[in-house]
Amino acid sequence: MTILNHPPSEVDLAALKRRALNLRRKMMNMASGKGEGYIAQGLGMADCLATLYFHEMRYDPKNTDWKERDRFVLSTGHYSIAMYAVLAEAGIIDENELVSYGLNGSRLPMSTFDETPGVEIVGGSLGHGLGQAVGMAIGLKLDGLSARVFCEFSDGELQEGSTWEAAMGGATFKCDNLVVLIDCNGIQADGPVTVKIEPVADKMMAFGWETLEVNGNSIEELTKALAALREPNGKPKAIVMRTTPGFGIPTVMARDRAHFVRIDNSEWTALIEELESHNG
């Protein structure tokens, strides 16, 4: 059966928050089995993915090649732990497969492969996702399809010239069927983002994008922003999300270095209990 989540008539914030908590649970279980992972960014993205997959996007979990589906492009491929969690929550992959996260030969590697059901692109080579999303958006228009493209990319990718070239292309070709979600969490591989990329929202507007800025860990703000950007008006859409790495688990939120997290085996149970108590 096709899921038609767009346009939603009402926002069930409580249901979406439960979905986001379920995503965080799945991520913690995957990471605890591996003992490491890009868990902090995944926890920070849970609210966005819950909102997209269970409120905004149109897709069929039993037919991932359905031509009328909305496309989600995960440019930051090392956020894969969050991607696999939402694919399992949506019924696109079997939840039992999550235990294979990061193992040799798994369909769920630590950076996404497009052979995984529901994954649109190979992610991880940063700065490439927006260009591919613009191409998809143009293709959908040429084919006369009403489907939309949602593309996540990170603040670190704003240091890539290809991102800004793609942003110019999206505006030039009037890709109003494209929504980008820019994860501004302030971190990259070796520490804080130090290159001057701000003001992100003003720059996107200057490049011809209809732009809003939100707390990316507020489902209420995310749903309002997505609703405000549905109308086709000849402009591509951008949501600048201010997210907190490790959101939902204060101990992870407090880590100075949160890009790639390694945690002692004895700590995982305590962190999972902290997730439950903090979100109970």
Short mmCIF file of C-alpha atoms in Angstrom, two decimals:
data_model
loop_
_atom_site.label_atom_id
_atom_site.label_comp_id
_atom_site.label_asym_id
_atom_site.label_seq_id
_atom_site.Cartn_x
_atom_site.Cartn_y
_atom_site.Cartn_z
CA MET A 1 0.00 0.00 0.00
CA THR A 2 1.31 3.41 -0.91
CA ILE A 3 1.89 5.82 1.94
CA LEU A 4 0.72 9.32 1.04
CA ASN A 5 2.04 11.63 3.72
CA HIS A 6 1.73 14.85 1.70
CA PRO A 7 -0.08 17.09 2.28
CA PRO A 8 -0.87 16.27 5.93
CA SER A 9 -4.10 17.69 7.29
CA GLU A 10 -2.97 17.85 10.91
CA VAL A 11 0.31 17.57 12.75
CA ASP A 12 0.47 14.88 15.43
CA LEU A 13 3.48 16.16 17.34
CA ALA A 14 3.29 13.45 19.99
CA ALA A 15 3.37 10.69 17.35
CA LEU A 16 6.30 12.29 15.57
CA LYS A 17 8.22 12.64 18.83
CA ARG A 18 7.64 8.93 19.50
CA ARG A 19 9.01 8.17 16.04
CA ALA A 20 12.09 10.29 16.73
CA LEU A 21 12.66 8.47 20.02
CA ASN A 22 12.33 5.13 18.24
CA LEU A 23 14.98 6.28 15.75
CA ARG A 24 17.34 7.19 18.58
CA ARG A 25 16.75 3.81 20.21
CA LYS A 26 17.59 2.02 16.97
CA MET A 27 20.74 4.10 16.48
CA MET A 28 21.98 3.38 19.99
CA ASN A 29 21.37 -0.32 19.55
CA MET A 30 23.27 -0.33 16.26
CA ALA A 31 26.18 1.66 17.66
CA SER A 32 26.39 -0.40 20.85
CA GLY A 33 26.68 -3.55 18.76
CA LYS A 34 29.53 -2.01 16.76
CA GLY A 35 31.05 -0.17 19.71
CA GLU A 36 31.48 3.02 17.69
CA GLY A 37 29.89 5.16 15.03
CA TYR A 38 28.70 8.57 13.90
CA ILE A 39 26.11 8.43 16.61
CA ALA A 40 26.13 12.10 17.66
CA GLN A 41 25.10 13.42 14.23
CA GLY A 42 22.50 10.67 13.91
CA LEU A 43 20.90 11.59 17.22
CA GLY A 44 20.85 15.21 16.10
CA MET A 45 19.08 14.32 12.84
CA ALA A 46 16.38 12.09 14.34
CA ASP A 47 13.74 14.82 14.60
CA CYS A 48 14.25 15.88 10.99
CA LEU A 49 14.02 12.34 9.64
CA ALA A 50 10.96 11.51 11.73
CA THR A 51 9.24 14.62 10.41
CA LEU A 52 10.12 13.88 6.80
CA TYR A 53 9.26 10.18 6.70
CA PHE A 54 6.17 10.20 8.91
CA HIS A 55 4.64 13.56 8.07
CA GLU A 56 5.90 15.15 4.87
CA MET A 57 7.24 12.69 2.29
CA ARG A 58 5.30 10.51 -0.12
CA TYR A 59 6.65 7.00 -0.67
CA ASP A 60 5.78 3.31 -0.84
CA PRO A 61 7.82 1.10 1.53
CA LYS A 62 7.05 -1.95 -0.61
CA ASN A 63 8.07 -0.30 -3.87
CA THR A 64 11.17 1.83 -3.38
CA ASP A 65 11.41 2.48 -7.14
CA TRP A 66 7.89 3.92 -7.38
CA LYS A 67 8.38 6.76 -9.85
CA GLU A 68 5.96 9.09 -8.03
CA ARG A 69 7.87 8.83 -4.75
CA ASP A 70 9.50 11.79 -3.07
CA ARG A 71 13.27 11.35 -3.05
CA PHE A 72 15.44 11.80 0.04
CA VAL A 73 19.11 12.45 -0.67
CA LEU A 74 21.50 11.98 2.25
CA SER A 75 24.57 13.89 1.14
CA THR A 76 26.40 13.42 4.44
CA GLY A 77 26.83 9.67 3.99
CA HIS A 78 28.40 9.08 7.38
CA TYR A 79 25.00 9.90 8.89
CA SER A 80 24.02 6.45 7.62
CA ILE A 81 23.17 5.18 11.10
CA ALA A 82 20.23 7.60 11.13
CA MET A 83 19.25 6.65 7.59
CA TYR A 84 19.09 2.94 8.41
CA ALA A 85 17.08 3.65 11.55
CA VAL A 86 14.40 5.55 9.64
CA LEU A 87 14.32 2.99 6.82
CA ALA A 88 13.63 0.28 9.40
CA GLU A 89 11.06 2.41 11.24
CA ALA A 90 9.28 3.04 7.91
CA GLY A 91 9.24 -0.67 7.02
CA ILE A 92 11.54 -0.29 4.02
CA ILE A 93 14.19 -2.61 5.47
CA ASP A 94 13.77 -5.36 8.04
CA GLU A 95 14.58 -4.16 11.55
CA ASN A 96 16.42 -7.44 12.16
CA GLU A 97 18.99 -6.35 9.58
CA LEU A 98 20.14 -3.45 11.76
CA VAL A 99 22.43 -5.75 13.75
CA SER A 100 24.65 -5.99 10.66
CA TYR A 101 25.44 -2.25 10.76
CA GLY A 102 29.07 -1.64 9.81
CA LEU A 103 29.98 -5.33 9.38
CA ASN A 104 31.87 -6.65 6.37
CA GLY A 105 29.49 -7.63 3.60
CA SER A 106 26.53 -5.85 5.17
CA ARG A 107 24.02 -3.82 3.15
CA LEU A 108 24.30 -1.27 5.97
CA PRO A 109 27.86 0.09 5.84
CA MET A 110 29.03 3.03 7.94
CA SER A 111 28.61 5.31 4.90
CA THR A 112 25.60 4.72 2.68
CA PHE A 113 25.62 2.61 -0.49
CA ASP A 114 22.84 2.98 -3.04
CA GLU A 115 22.30 -0.79 -3.07
CA THR A 116 20.48 -0.44 0.25
CA PRO A 117 16.70 -0.29 -0.35
CA GLY A 118 15.45 3.27 0.06
CA VAL A 119 18.87 4.89 -0.36
CA GLU A 120 19.00 7.14 -3.42
CA ILE A 121 22.74 7.94 -3.71
CA VAL A 122 26.14 6.81 -2.52
CA GLY A 123 26.97 9.24 0.28
CA GLY A 124 30.18 10.15 2.01
CA SER A 125 32.12 12.08 -0.62
CA LEU A 126 31.00 15.39 0.77
CA GLY A 127 29.76 18.20 -1.42
CA HIS A 128 28.16 15.97 -4.05
CA GLY A 129 24.63 15.45 -2.72
CA LEU A 130 23.14 18.81 -3.64
CA GLY A 131 24.27 18.54 -7.26
CA GLN A 132 22.64 15.13 -7.56
CA ALA A 133 19.47 16.43 -5.90
CA VAL A 134 19.28 19.33 -8.35
CA GLY A 135 19.62 16.86 -11.21
CA MET A 136 16.82 14.71 -9.79
CA ALA A 137 14.58 17.75 -9.37
CA ILE A 138 15.16 18.84 -12.96
CA GLY A 139 14.50 15.29 -14.19
CA LEU A 140 11.21 15.06 -12.31
CA LYS A 141 10.05 18.30 -13.89
CA LEU A 142 11.05 17.12 -17.36
CA ASP A 143 9.08 13.91 -16.79
CA GLY A 144 6.02 15.86 -15.65
CA LEU A 145 6.01 14.25 -12.20
CA SER A 146 4.80 15.99 -9.05
CA ALA A 147 7.28 14.24 -6.76
CA ARG A 148 9.69 16.35 -4.73
CA VAL A 149 13.33 15.96 -3.71
CA PHE A 150 14.50 16.47 -0.14
CA CYS A 151 18.25 16.80 0.32
CA GLU A 152 20.19 16.86 3.57
CA PHE A 153 23.69 18.29 3.62
CA SER A 154 25.91 19.56 6.40
CA ASP A 155 27.42 22.89 7.33
CA GLY A 156 30.85 21.41 6.63
CA GLU A 157 29.78 20.89 3.01
CA LEU A 158 29.32 24.63 2.66
CA GLN A 159 33.12 24.71 2.42
CA GLU A 160 32.85 22.84 -0.89
CA GLY A 161 32.65 24.90 -4.07
CA SER A 162 30.49 22.24 -5.70
CA THR A 163 27.75 22.93 -3.15
CA TRP A 164 27.51 26.57 -4.20
CA GLU A 165 27.64 25.69 -7.90
CA ALA A 166 24.71 23.35 -7.33
CA ALA A 167 22.88 26.06 -5.36
CA MET A 168 23.21 28.39 -8.35
CA GLY A 169 21.94 25.63 -10.63
CA GLY A 170 18.90 24.97 -8.45
CA ALA A 171 17.89 28.61 -8.62
CA THR A 172 18.69 28.97 -12.33
CA PHE A 173 16.50 26.00 -13.27
CA LYS A 174 13.70 27.05 -10.89
CA CYS A 175 13.74 23.83 -8.90
CA ASP A 176 10.78 24.61 -6.67
CA ASN A 177 10.29 20.85 -6.21
CA LEU A 178 13.54 20.73 -4.20
CA VAL A 179 13.86 21.25 -0.44
CA VAL A 180 17.29 21.20 1.18
CA LEU A 181 17.79 20.66 4.88
CA ILE A 182 21.14 22.08 5.96
CA ASP A 183 22.35 20.44 9.17
CA CYS A 184 24.24 23.22 10.95
CA ASN A 185 25.59 21.35 13.96
CA GLY A 186 28.91 23.18 14.11
CA ILE A 187 31.18 20.13 13.97
CA GLN A 188 33.30 18.37 11.40
CA ALA A 189 35.92 15.60 11.47
CA ASP A 190 38.63 17.39 13.44
CA GLY A 191 36.56 19.68 15.63
CA PRO A 192 34.41 22.78 15.21
CA VAL A 193 33.62 24.28 11.80
CA THR A 194 36.06 27.20 11.74
CA VAL A 195 35.75 28.42 8.15
CA LYS A 196 33.47 31.46 8.02
CA ILE A 197 30.29 30.04 6.51
CA GLU A 198 27.77 32.27 8.27
CA PRO A 199 25.27 33.76 7.70
CA VAL A 200 24.04 30.57 6.02
CA ALA A 201 20.39 31.62 5.62
CA ASP A 202 21.30 35.00 4.13
CA LYS A 203 23.68 33.35 1.67
CA MET A 204 21.06 30.86 0.50
CA MET A 205 18.57 33.68 0.00
CA ALA A 206 21.19 35.63 -1.95
CA PHE A 207 21.59 32.60 -4.21
CA GLY A 208 17.86 32.72 -5.01
CA TRP A 209 16.48 30.20 -2.52
CA GLU A 210 13.36 30.64 -0.42
CA THR A 211 14.88 30.10 3.02
CA LEU A 212 13.79 29.56 6.62
CA GLU A 213 15.89 28.94 9.73
CA VAL A 214 14.71 26.63 12.53
CA ASN A 215 15.73 24.69 15.58
CA GLY A 216 16.38 21.34 13.90
CA ASN A 217 15.56 19.49 17.11
CA SER A 218 12.08 21.01 17.31
CA ILE A 219 9.56 18.92 15.42
CA GLU A 220 7.04 21.73 15.76
CA GLU A 221 9.36 24.19 14.01
CA LEU A 222 10.28 21.65 11.33
CA THR A 223 6.67 20.85 10.46
CA LYS A 224 5.79 24.54 10.23
CA ALA A 225 8.78 25.27 8.00
CA LEU A 226 8.04 22.37 5.66
CA ALA A 227 4.39 23.43 5.40
CA ALA A 228 5.41 27.00 4.59
CA LEU A 229 7.68 25.84 1.76
CA ARG A 230 5.29 23.51 -0.09
CA GLU A 231 3.93 26.00 -2.56
CA PRO A 232 5.68 25.95 -5.98
CA ASN A 233 6.78 29.49 -6.75
CA GLY A 234 9.77 29.08 -9.05
CA LYS A 235 12.30 29.05 -6.21
CA PRO A 236 14.10 26.10 -4.60
CA LYS A 237 13.58 25.83 -0.85
CA ALA A 238 16.10 25.74 2.01
CA ILE A 239 15.68 25.02 5.71
CA VAL A 240 18.71 25.92 7.81
CA MET A 241 18.56 23.59 10.82
CA ARG A 242 20.45 24.36 14.00
CA THR A 243 20.91 20.91 15.54
CA THR A 244 22.76 19.65 18.59
CA PRO A 245 25.02 16.59 18.15
CA GLY A 246 23.92 13.84 20.52
CA PHE A 247 20.50 15.40 21.09
CA GLY A 248 18.44 13.31 23.51
CA ILE A 249 21.40 12.01 25.53
CA PRO A 250 23.02 14.74 27.66
CA THR A 251 26.26 12.80 28.15
CA VAL A 252 26.80 12.58 24.38
CA MET A 253 25.70 16.20 23.94
CA ALA A 254 28.43 17.27 26.40
CA ARG A 255 31.29 15.56 24.53
CA ASP A 256 33.87 17.95 23.09
CA ARG A 257 34.70 15.65 20.17
CA ALA A 258 31.49 14.17 18.85
CA HIS A 259 32.13 13.57 15.12
CA PHE A 260 32.99 9.88 15.50
CA VAL A 261 32.18 8.39 18.87
CA ARG A 262 33.89 5.46 20.52
CA ILE A 263 32.46 4.45 23.88
CA ASP A 264 33.57 1.73 26.28
CA ASN A 265 31.37 -1.35 26.22
CA SER A 266 30.42 -0.77 29.83
CA GLU A 267 29.00 2.69 29.02
CA TRP A 268 26.49 1.79 26.30
CA THR A 269 23.86 0.43 28.67
CA ALA A 270 24.07 3.57 30.81
CA LEU A 271 23.68 5.80 27.75
CA ILE A 272 20.65 3.86 26.53
CA GLU A 273 19.11 4.17 30.00
CA GLU A 274 19.88 7.90 29.90
CA LEU A 275 18.06 8.19 26.57
CA GLU A 276 14.98 6.56 28.07
CA SER A 277 15.01 8.58 31.28
CA HIS A 278 15.65 11.89 29.47
CA ASN A 279 12.81 11.27 27.02
CA GLY A 280 10.35 9.51 29.28
#
